[in-house]
Amino acid sequence: MRESFDRGSSMVSDTDGAFVLSLGLSRERWDELVREFEMKFGHKPTYIARAPGRVNLIGEHIDYAHFGVFPAAIEHDILIACAPQSMSTNITHTSTHQPGSVVAENLHTRYTRQVFTPTYCHTVGDDVPRDAVRVAPWHLDIDKSELRWESYVKAGYYGVLNHFFTPSSTSTVPVPVEILVTGNVPPGSGLSSSAAMVVSSTLAFLATNGIFDGEDAPTKGELVNIAMENEKRVGVNSGGMDQSASVIALPGSALYVSFAPSLHAEPIVLPRNAVLVCANSLVVSNKAENARHQYNLRVVETLVAARVLSNYLNLEVDSTDGKATKRRLVTLREVLARKGNFYRDEQDAQQEELTQLRKGLEDMLKGKVLDYLLPRVEGRTGVTLDEMIYMSGMDKAEFMEVYFSWVDVETTHFELYLRAKHVFEEALRVLQFREVCLAGGDNEESKLQTLGKLMNDSHESCNKQFDCSHSKVNDLVQVARSFSEMETGRGKGKVYGSRVTGAGWGGCIVCLVHREDADAFIVHVKERYASYEGMSEEDLANSVFATEPGMGACVFRCTD
């Protein structure tokens, strides 16, 4: 995907040059950010980096299995005003003005100023003279046990440092930077505030260091990969959907994002009478803090399920050098492709054949192959660690090295069958969703009903098979669906589908609503979801809102 930020437009081009948009800022929120930056730092910002949150319409927890997903950027976003540090800044911290030092402020008063400086790690190599040093990647302290707002800023900075300030790069050392952060993507809501923060942070450090103006400027695809890498610094093994939607999205379109054989994003226009409504359950789900028994555990379960299936199907997924077998992580999508004889390695740039992929999914779900993932003990669906190792065909030492050396998980039983069944069924629903959106014909009502059913089926699977919903989320889904029983000026209310969105275990739901019913639907949800009782109008407006598919990430050059 050879795309980059283009001067003169907030969209992107297929050129190799990287530029930022020069824009006079006039909107109230942007003006406030500029004013506050000047008050805090004594000068105007040079750039504002923007990255939107995202809502996933369908395709939950399948991106890290390398199946396609169907997100859209939302209008809510993270903004970071930034500039190289000024010598006149009224700061007494001793690390300021050092190469690469950062002074980070947040418009939210509950967050305090943070000042930090990255350092090189120098190690003496066994294969070089002892008086020589080898430069390892830059280092920044990120405390994963107590996740703080600046951790996401540091995570974004990490990728810029280690990709663009290496001994072989044209850049020498990063400039000292001042940043001011604001955002209206609710944290822990499933609308990807963390990815938006990491993407905007990455863009801010790229811009202030002049990297967009050089020959090393990253393409959009490269930026997605860097942002994925960066978010793992805070302890979340993301599959790439969140970053792809935040970076690549186009106004007015959702995206079909596929990851195999390479990252590819296809804009898909929704039916014209469709509007998306997001509603927050108010249950905050912190992916990083709960990762051991939620998000990261699901990643491991799907990866091990793929290993077990590849062993059962006698698929050649490992490499040998003539002496030993080199074990590696295998995804469920690779297992499906190898089983169906349409596997392409990661170097193959061809776009995947969706008709072939759909047939493979249907065949997998028709047969009894997935039953091999079940334990041999009646009444249980999960397997123990020892059972799982035996089913994998690997010895314990190599299994633990491949599947547990890089991630922390916590459980007594691993639900390989339920997780794999969800992934394959959800991947098929995504393809069906895409086909409905692209289909011709004028019967929009029929299209919306079909899309809504796919969303409803997705929620049931997320709840019962992937166990990533929450009782409050389920309550909110039922409130949303009950709108179909209400009388409006147009007859029965038209909400076609409602489902949990994002990682789950709390957060938001997304609802597909007829455009003319959106206002009435929002009132309905506000009045009937018990957890909203007593909330102010401002808080309610931030908790339930309609959104159009929005624009992806961009950098604006500030002008007077």
XYZ file of C-alpha atoms in Angstrom:
560
model
C 0.000 0.000 0.000
C 2.069 2.913 -1.281
C 0.139 5.828 0.123
C 1.259 8.853 2.068
C 0.004 12.106 3.527
C -0.490 14.640 0.743
C -0.018 18.424 0.877
C -3.157 20.358 0.001
C -5.598 17.655 1.009
C -6.542 15.812 4.144
C -6.837 12.671 2.084
C -3.923 10.603 0.818
C -2.214 10.062 -2.494
C -0.335 7.197 -4.082
C 2.850 9.243 -4.375
C 6.027 8.449 -2.497
C 6.414 11.925 -1.003
C 5.046 12.608 2.460
C 3.482 15.974 3.281
C 1.152 17.566 5.753
C -1.892 19.716 5.212
C -1.543 23.464 5.668
C -4.775 24.672 7.213
C -6.016 27.762 8.995
C -7.675 26.422 12.144
C -11.065 27.939 12.756
C -13.173 25.387 14.567
C -13.782 26.093 18.238
C -12.229 22.918 19.595
C -9.108 23.322 17.471
C -8.822 27.002 18.349
C -9.040 26.169 22.044
C -6.248 23.609 21.658
C -4.011 26.194 19.961
C -4.772 28.826 22.649
C -4.067 26.401 25.482
C -0.837 25.270 23.862
C 0.340 28.886 23.611
C -0.610 29.559 27.248
C 1.276 26.500 28.489
C 4.376 26.751 26.310
C 4.610 30.433 25.337
C 4.357 29.892 21.580
C 1.950 28.440 19.006
C 2.086 24.782 17.961
C 3.670 23.931 14.648
C 1.416 20.954 13.909
C -1.751 19.269 15.075
C -1.897 15.488 14.639
C -5.365 13.969 14.457
C -6.372 10.311 14.692
C -10.001 9.172 14.897
C -11.484 6.427 16.995
C -13.202 3.641 15.155
C -16.296 1.514 15.375
C -16.231 -2.043 14.139
C -19.472 -2.911 12.368
C -18.694 -6.614 12.240
C -15.663 -8.872 12.519
C -14.739 -8.983 16.201
C -11.556 -10.677 17.420
C -10.641 -12.097 14.030
C -8.028 -9.597 12.852
C -5.262 -11.307 14.809
C -6.306 -14.543 13.090
C -5.673 -12.616 9.811
C -9.305 -12.611 8.665
C -10.849 -9.463 7.212
C -12.827 -7.014 9.330
C -15.315 -4.215 8.658
C -14.583 -1.042 10.677
C -15.265 2.635 10.065
C -13.558 5.695 11.498
C -15.843 7.801 13.673
C -15.969 11.564 14.021
C -14.617 11.457 17.602
C -10.833 11.737 17.717
C -7.588 12.410 19.565
C -5.795 15.690 18.778
C -2.176 16.419 19.674
C -0.793 19.934 19.241
C 2.974 19.788 19.021
C 6.119 21.775 18.287
C 9.866 21.602 18.869
C 10.680 22.875 22.367
C 11.275 26.587 22.722
C 14.167 27.797 24.874
C 11.776 30.325 26.380
C 9.423 27.673 27.762
C 8.839 28.210 31.473
C 9.881 24.755 32.651
C 12.449 23.946 35.313
C 12.739 20.194 34.791
C 16.378 19.274 34.155
C 15.648 16.962 31.208
C 14.126 19.638 28.956
C 15.951 20.694 25.809
C 17.955 17.479 25.859
C 17.870 15.600 22.520
C 14.544 13.826 22.207
C 13.125 15.082 25.501
C 9.348 15.465 25.701
C 7.134 17.756 27.751
C 3.619 16.330 27.587
C 0.489 18.113 28.773
C -3.149 17.031 28.647
C -6.177 19.340 28.459
C -8.015 17.067 30.888
C -7.225 18.507 34.312
C -7.052 15.100 35.981
C -3.873 14.363 34.028
C -0.648 16.001 35.170
C 2.306 17.242 33.134
C 4.817 14.555 32.205
C 8.449 15.088 31.207
C 10.588 12.255 29.888
C 13.684 11.658 27.780
C 14.486 8.530 25.746
C 17.869 6.890 26.115
C 20.053 4.667 23.980
C 20.840 1.206 25.342
C 24.520 0.423 24.710
C 25.710 -3.180 24.904
C 29.091 -4.729 24.243
C 28.785 -7.512 21.683
C 30.652 -10.814 21.861
C 31.712 -10.446 18.236
C 33.162 -6.914 18.455
C 36.112 -5.467 20.354
C 35.393 -4.730 24.008
C 36.090 -1.034 23.499
C 33.355 -0.865 20.851
C 29.633 -0.667 21.502
C 26.634 -1.791 19.550
C 23.638 0.565 19.659
C 20.430 -1.212 20.661
C 16.976 0.346 20.225
C 16.006 3.464 22.110
C 14.405 2.962 25.482
C 11.498 4.620 27.308
C 10.040 3.382 30.587
C 6.407 2.238 30.222
C 4.799 0.830 33.347
C 2.329 -1.810 32.130
C 1.132 -2.579 35.671
C -0.337 0.918 36.112
C -1.362 2.149 32.697
C -1.220 5.937 32.435
C -2.186 8.322 29.652
C 1.411 9.182 28.809
C 2.165 5.469 28.242
C 0.337 5.720 24.914
C 2.323 8.838 24.027
C 5.532 6.974 24.833
C 4.363 3.974 22.834
C 3.877 6.146 19.754
C 7.279 7.745 20.296
C 8.949 4.342 20.563
C 8.210 3.448 16.955
C 9.455 6.784 15.638
C 12.719 6.474 17.574
C 13.460 2.904 16.593
C 12.433 3.210 12.951
C 13.846 6.626 12.083
C 16.703 7.319 14.510
C 18.921 4.282 14.066
C 22.673 4.417 13.392
C 22.018 3.764 9.682
C 19.290 6.410 9.268
C 19.801 9.846 7.758
C 18.438 11.501 10.922
C 20.854 11.861 13.822
C 18.988 12.558 17.063
C 15.346 13.506 17.717
C 14.480 17.093 18.577
C 13.079 18.017 22.010
C 9.291 18.288 21.690
C 6.333 19.882 23.482
C 2.885 18.336 23.077
C -0.640 19.036 24.285
C -3.225 16.247 24.070
C -7.000 16.368 23.970
C -9.610 13.879 22.863
C -13.284 12.972 22.882
C -13.037 9.221 22.269
C -14.270 7.682 25.540
C -11.483 5.531 27.061
C -12.293 1.868 27.624
C -15.400 2.141 25.449
C -14.441 -0.178 22.609
C -14.079 2.763 20.200
C -10.310 2.393 20.097
C -9.179 5.412 22.069
C -5.860 3.636 22.674
C -5.115 3.142 18.966
C -6.164 6.732 18.233
C -3.796 7.945 20.945
C -0.903 5.838 19.675
C -1.485 6.826 16.030
C -1.763 10.542 16.821
C 1.330 10.346 19.021
C 3.264 8.611 16.257
C 2.196 11.301 13.771
C 3.109 14.126 16.169
C 6.678 12.888 16.614
C 7.076 12.211 12.898
C 5.900 15.750 12.091
C 7.968 17.615 14.663
C 11.104 15.778 13.552
C 10.507 16.680 9.909
C 10.226 13.068 8.809
C 7.187 13.760 6.595
C 9.371 16.095 4.546
C 12.124 13.553 3.920
C 12.649 10.531 1.726
C 12.078 8.173 4.662
C 8.475 9.314 5.159
C 6.258 6.297 5.922
C 3.379 5.217 3.712
C -0.029 4.625 5.257
C 0.526 0.881 5.283
C 3.863 1.324 7.001
C 2.290 3.675 9.531
C -0.327 1.021 10.370
C 2.400 -1.545 11.011
C 4.408 0.896 13.134
C 1.306 1.788 15.187
C 0.512 -1.910 15.722
C 4.066 -2.434 16.950
C 3.807 0.617 19.176
C 0.582 -0.410 20.913
C 2.149 -3.709 21.925
C 4.474 -1.614 24.096
C 1.576 -1.086 26.509
C 0.876 -4.816 26.712
C -1.860 -5.342 24.113
C -1.254 -7.784 21.250
C -3.431 -5.982 18.725
C -4.317 -7.541 15.389
C -4.255 -4.325 13.365
C -7.912 -3.502 12.776
C -7.940 -0.469 15.089
C -4.825 1.094 13.614
C -5.924 0.370 10.024
C -9.279 2.079 10.507
C -7.730 5.070 12.272
C -5.076 5.565 9.585
C -6.657 4.451 6.301
C -10.350 5.389 6.564
C -12.015 7.546 3.921
C -14.953 9.919 4.625
C -18.348 8.371 3.943
C -17.092 4.796 3.664
C -16.571 1.865 5.948
C -13.570 -0.334 5.177
C -13.149 -3.983 4.397
C -9.661 -4.471 5.837
C -7.842 -7.709 5.010
C -4.448 -8.790 6.325
C -3.486 -11.734 4.112
C -1.429 -12.027 2.084
C -0.747 -8.342 2.871
C -2.548 -5.349 4.356
C -5.303 -4.138 2.027
C -8.203 -1.754 2.664
C -11.232 -1.507 0.401
C -13.677 1.399 0.901
C -17.264 0.123 1.118
C -20.253 2.482 1.019
C -23.105 1.586 3.361
C -26.751 1.792 2.234
C -27.693 5.480 2.057
C -30.470 5.219 4.651
C -28.146 3.669 7.250
C -26.758 5.615 10.165
C -24.521 4.285 12.939
C -25.332 4.967 16.581
C -22.820 4.203 19.313
C -23.979 3.754 22.898
C -21.640 3.365 25.848
C -22.489 0.745 28.472
C -20.362 2.799 30.918
C -18.503 -0.383 31.870
C -14.865 0.550 31.357
C -12.754 -2.233 29.910
C -9.018 -1.677 30.075
C -7.462 -4.038 27.527
C -3.986 -3.731 28.957
C -4.831 -4.192 32.642
C -7.172 -7.158 32.014
C -5.240 -8.672 29.114
C -4.033 -11.795 30.937
C -7.484 -13.329 31.248
C -9.249 -11.497 28.451
C -7.668 -10.068 25.299
C -4.248 -11.741 25.360
C -5.784 -15.031 26.435
C -8.072 -14.970 23.390
C -5.078 -14.323 21.140
C -3.305 -17.360 22.569
C -6.429 -19.553 22.371
C -6.944 -18.794 18.675
C -3.261 -19.323 17.873
C -3.136 -22.653 19.716
C -6.394 -23.742 18.055
C -4.682 -23.149 14.709
C -1.670 -25.226 15.800
C -3.895 -28.091 16.974
C -5.912 -28.080 13.732
C -2.751 -28.006 11.615
C -1.466 -31.042 13.541
C -4.775 -32.892 13.134
C -4.924 -32.118 9.396
C -1.219 -32.956 8.863
C -0.516 -29.537 7.370
C 3.104 -28.551 6.760
C 3.333 -25.282 8.673
C 6.860 -25.455 10.078
C 10.233 -25.194 8.363
C 13.215 -27.513 8.688
C 16.905 -26.939 8.045
C 17.679 -30.620 7.578
C 18.470 -31.124 11.246
C 15.697 -29.541 13.284
C 12.164 -28.289 12.856
C 11.616 -24.599 13.480
C 8.235 -24.115 15.149
C 6.304 -20.891 14.608
C 2.948 -19.269 15.304
C 0.209 -20.293 12.872
C -3.099 -18.441 12.365
C -6.543 -19.896 11.757
C -6.637 -18.178 8.382
C -3.451 -19.961 7.323
C -4.899 -23.298 8.425
C -8.023 -22.617 6.355
C -5.981 -21.593 3.316
C -3.632 -24.586 3.525
C -6.554 -26.962 4.001
C -8.267 -25.464 0.925
C -5.036 -25.405 -1.116
C -5.106 -21.645 -1.658
C -2.377 -20.626 0.773
C -0.039 -17.841 -0.320
C 3.025 -16.963 1.700
C 3.479 -13.507 3.178
C 5.655 -12.362 0.285
C 2.851 -12.846 -2.243
C 1.335 -9.423 -2.948
C -1.786 -10.706 -4.678
C -5.096 -9.782 -3.125
C -6.857 -12.739 -1.553
C -9.549 -14.439 -3.576
C -12.703 -13.813 -1.555
C -14.851 -16.381 -3.355
C -12.275 -19.032 -2.528
C -12.046 -17.799 1.044
C -15.811 -17.921 1.517
C -16.017 -21.484 0.186
C -13.205 -22.519 2.503
C -15.053 -21.079 5.499
C -18.303 -22.770 4.548
C -16.546 -26.123 4.120
C -14.765 -25.772 7.458
C -18.025 -25.048 9.274
C -19.960 -27.853 7.556
C -17.557 -30.601 8.548
C -16.491 -32.108 11.866
C -12.925 -30.797 11.802
C -13.511 -28.335 14.636
C -14.695 -31.149 16.916
C -11.060 -32.185 17.309
C -10.593 -29.077 19.445
C -12.979 -30.417 22.081
C -11.637 -32.259 25.140
C -12.245 -35.959 25.499
C -14.071 -35.328 28.783
C -17.850 -35.174 28.635
C -19.413 -31.938 29.872
C -16.387 -29.744 29.204
C -15.633 -27.496 26.241
C -12.246 -26.243 27.457
C -8.965 -28.159 27.606
C -6.210 -28.058 30.210
C -2.677 -26.945 29.444
C -1.430 -30.543 29.342
C -4.276 -31.618 27.045
C -3.579 -28.670 24.778
C 0.115 -29.483 24.520
C -0.652 -33.112 23.677
C -3.129 -32.071 20.954
C -0.563 -29.724 19.431
C 1.934 -32.496 18.665
C 4.733 -30.457 20.248
C 6.815 -31.220 23.321
C 6.204 -29.077 26.371
C 9.405 -27.044 26.218
C 8.981 -25.967 22.611
C 5.252 -25.360 23.098
C 5.852 -23.063 26.053
C 8.569 -21.208 24.152
C 6.407 -20.616 21.054
C 3.096 -19.816 22.758
C 3.860 -18.391 26.197
C 7.311 -16.809 26.156
C 5.989 -13.509 24.756
C 2.653 -13.092 26.535
C 1.108 -13.377 30.012
C -2.189 -15.273 30.304
C -4.233 -16.553 33.199
C -6.733 -19.439 33.040
C -7.229 -23.085 34.017
C -9.002 -24.188 30.810
C -8.486 -23.021 27.232
C -11.624 -22.793 25.079
C -10.101 -23.757 21.731
C -13.316 -25.059 20.146
C -15.564 -22.106 21.007
C -12.941 -19.517 20.032
C -12.169 -21.138 16.666
C -15.856 -21.621 15.871
C -16.484 -17.933 16.529
C -13.536 -16.872 14.361
C -14.603 -18.936 11.343
C -18.283 -17.978 11.640
C -17.472 -14.306 12.169
C -15.098 -14.280 9.188
C -17.914 -15.644 7.030
C -20.331 -13.004 8.358
C -17.863 -10.266 7.386
C -17.744 -11.521 3.801
C -21.537 -11.716 3.685
C -21.792 -8.176 5.084
C -19.442 -6.908 2.379
C -21.392 -8.671 -0.368
C -24.691 -7.166 0.774
C -23.229 -3.650 0.798
C -21.803 -4.087 -2.707
C -24.869 -5.739 -4.201
C -26.892 -3.779 -6.735
C -30.634 -3.239 -6.635
C -32.920 -0.684 -5.073
C -34.333 -2.692 -2.167
C -32.463 -0.877 0.605
C -34.831 -2.067 3.305
C -34.039 -5.697 2.539
C -30.295 -4.923 2.583
C -30.527 -3.190 5.943
C -32.478 -6.082 7.446
C -29.869 -8.584 6.237
C -27.000 -6.463 7.563
C -28.796 -6.085 10.885
C -29.284 -9.836 11.256
C -25.592 -10.423 10.623
C -24.771 -7.886 13.349
C -27.199 -9.525 15.775
C -25.745 -12.981 15.057
C -22.273 -11.548 15.613
C -23.253 -10.297 19.058
C -24.656 -13.682 20.059
C -21.388 -15.330 19.056
C -19.287 -12.711 20.864
C -21.384 -13.293 23.970
C -21.680 -17.075 23.996
C -18.701 -18.397 22.035
C -15.988 -15.791 22.491
C -17.198 -14.652 25.922
C -16.199 -11.041 25.296
C -19.472 -9.308 26.093
C -20.717 -8.195 29.530
C -24.074 -8.358 31.316
C -24.469 -4.555 31.114
C -23.566 -4.610 27.416
C -26.202 -7.282 26.859
C -28.740 -5.137 28.720
C -27.915 -2.191 26.473
C -28.254 -4.356 23.364
C -31.737 -5.426 24.494
C -32.748 -1.818 25.144
C -31.575 -0.874 21.652
C -33.405 -3.742 19.975
C -36.612 -2.940 21.835
C -36.854 0.228 19.730
C -38.262 -1.999 16.984
C -41.357 -2.444 19.151
C -41.923 1.298 19.535
C -44.282 3.368 17.429
C -42.784 6.364 15.657
C -44.244 8.827 13.195
C -43.096 6.425 10.492
C -44.555 3.287 12.082
C -42.432 0.813 14.034
C -38.950 2.039 14.908
C -36.249 0.757 12.624
C -33.138 -0.479 14.381
C -31.800 -3.302 12.261
C -28.951 -4.632 14.353
C -27.107 -4.015 17.630
C -23.907 -5.596 18.815
C -20.904 -5.174 21.079
C -18.049 -3.424 19.294
C -14.333 -3.387 19.998
C -12.541 -5.722 22.356
C -15.633 -6.065 24.538
C -15.925 -6.910 28.238
C -17.690 -3.558 28.520
C -17.507 -0.491 26.354
C -19.847 0.413 23.508
C -22.394 -1.191 21.266
C -22.948 -0.155 17.660
C -26.431 -0.011 16.182
C -27.564 0.122 12.564
C -30.530 2.501 12.459
C -32.645 4.028 9.710
C -31.469 7.585 9.173
C -34.933 9.075 9.782
C -35.251 7.236 13.111
C -31.835 8.134 14.531
C -32.988 10.986 16.796
C -35.915 9.007 18.213
C -33.682 5.978 18.713
C -31.126 7.988 20.686
C -33.866 9.367 22.960
C -35.216 5.828 23.429
C -31.847 4.466 24.547
C -31.131 7.409 26.847
C -34.479 6.975 28.592
C -34.421 3.191 29.009
C -30.867 2.126 29.817
C -30.795 2.068 33.616
C -27.158 3.113 33.982
C -27.914 6.459 32.300
C -30.291 7.542 35.062
C -29.265 10.839 36.629
C -26.662 11.717 34.017
C -26.347 15.263 32.720
C -27.349 16.090 29.151
C -23.708 16.696 28.266
C -22.641 13.299 29.584
C -25.558 11.622 27.823
C -24.595 13.277 24.552
C -21.083 11.842 24.926
C -22.484 8.407 25.754
C -25.005 7.968 22.918
C -24.357 9.552 19.550
C -24.843 9.043 15.841
C -21.828 9.092 13.566
C -21.044 8.934 9.884
C -17.990 7.039 8.644
C -15.232 9.624 9.029
C -11.813 10.598 7.742
C -8.643 8.777 8.734
C -5.586 10.192 10.475
C -3.813 13.279 9.222
C -1.385 16.033 10.259
C -2.231 19.721 9.947
C 0.353 22.461 9.711
C -0.808 25.391 11.822
C -1.179 28.804 10.204
C -2.166 32.163 11.625
